[in-house]
XYZ file of C-alpha atoms in Angstrom:
86
model
C -7.104 9.109 12.806
C -5.246 6.113 11.360
C -3.075 7.290 8.497
C -2.588 4.666 5.810
C -1.051 4.091 2.374
C -2.212 1.762 -0.402
C 0.505 0.132 -2.514
C -1.162 -1.486 -5.525
C -0.301 -1.350 -9.224
C -3.725 -2.436 -10.471
C -5.891 0.687 -10.444
C -9.259 -1.112 -10.090
C -7.975 -3.037 -7.057
C -6.563 0.142 -5.500
C -9.867 1.982 -6.033
C -11.841 -0.909 -4.547
C -9.639 -1.029 -1.457
C -9.856 2.741 -1.065
C -13.685 2.543 -1.301
C -13.726 -0.191 1.332
C -11.515 1.850 3.650
C -13.643 4.971 3.149
C -16.390 3.247 5.158
C -14.246 3.764 8.262
C -14.097 7.454 9.223
C -11.076 6.837 11.429
C -8.938 5.791 8.424
C -7.312 8.394 6.184
C -5.649 7.242 2.944
C -2.656 9.512 2.388
C -1.508 8.121 -0.967
C -1.866 5.340 -3.508
C 1.496 4.059 -4.726
C 1.846 1.991 -7.905
C 5.482 0.884 -8.062
C 8.619 0.075 -6.080
C 10.299 3.179 -7.470
C 7.379 5.419 -6.497
C 7.215 3.753 -3.070
C 10.892 4.336 -2.315
C 10.543 7.980 -3.343
C 7.356 8.516 -1.288
C 8.674 6.831 1.872
C 11.979 8.714 1.567
C 10.215 12.093 1.486
C 7.154 11.731 3.740
C 6.341 10.764 7.307
C 5.489 7.077 7.415
C 1.862 6.132 8.048
C 0.661 3.915 10.862
C -0.726 1.304 8.458
C 0.137 0.122 4.941
C -1.999 -2.056 2.657
C 0.370 -3.513 0.089
C 0.171 -5.831 -2.882
C 3.269 -8.021 -3.091
C 3.916 -8.157 -6.847
C 4.184 -4.755 -8.529
C 5.020 -3.961 -12.140
C 8.654 -3.181 -11.364
C 9.388 -5.677 -8.584
C 8.219 -6.868 -5.194
C 6.885 -4.449 -2.590
C 9.363 -5.954 -0.090
C 12.072 -4.058 -2.005
C 10.561 -0.751 -0.873
C 11.081 -1.615 2.780
C 14.549 -3.058 2.193
C 15.571 0.352 0.825
C 13.533 2.492 3.240
C 12.849 0.624 6.494
C 9.569 1.434 8.218
C 7.964 0.784 11.579
C 4.489 0.904 10.013
C 2.201 -2.096 10.279
C 1.844 -3.785 6.872
C -1.116 -5.827 5.660
C -0.263 -7.652 2.447
C -3.100 -7.896 -0.061
C -3.635 -9.442 -3.466
C -6.017 -8.823 -6.345
C -5.879 -12.510 -7.320
C -8.891 -14.559 -6.315
C -7.466 -18.003 -7.132
C -4.808 -20.153 -5.561
C -2.176 -21.680 -7.818
């Protein structure tokens, strides 16, 4: 079982990603995290997953800040809910 976390502050995007991942029985989503603050707290108090799907821009900062405060050896796939390039 591949344990994973979703870090995404837009609830529809987080739900869509979770639905997509649910098609793979070998993937277990442990938590959905919505902010840097929540991420730091979660990673400080729980075993780190093998895989993280993370948006970059969150409501209270950049997801990179989570891993500056609580380093991880998890693999990270950065995602975005935006469908346009600027």
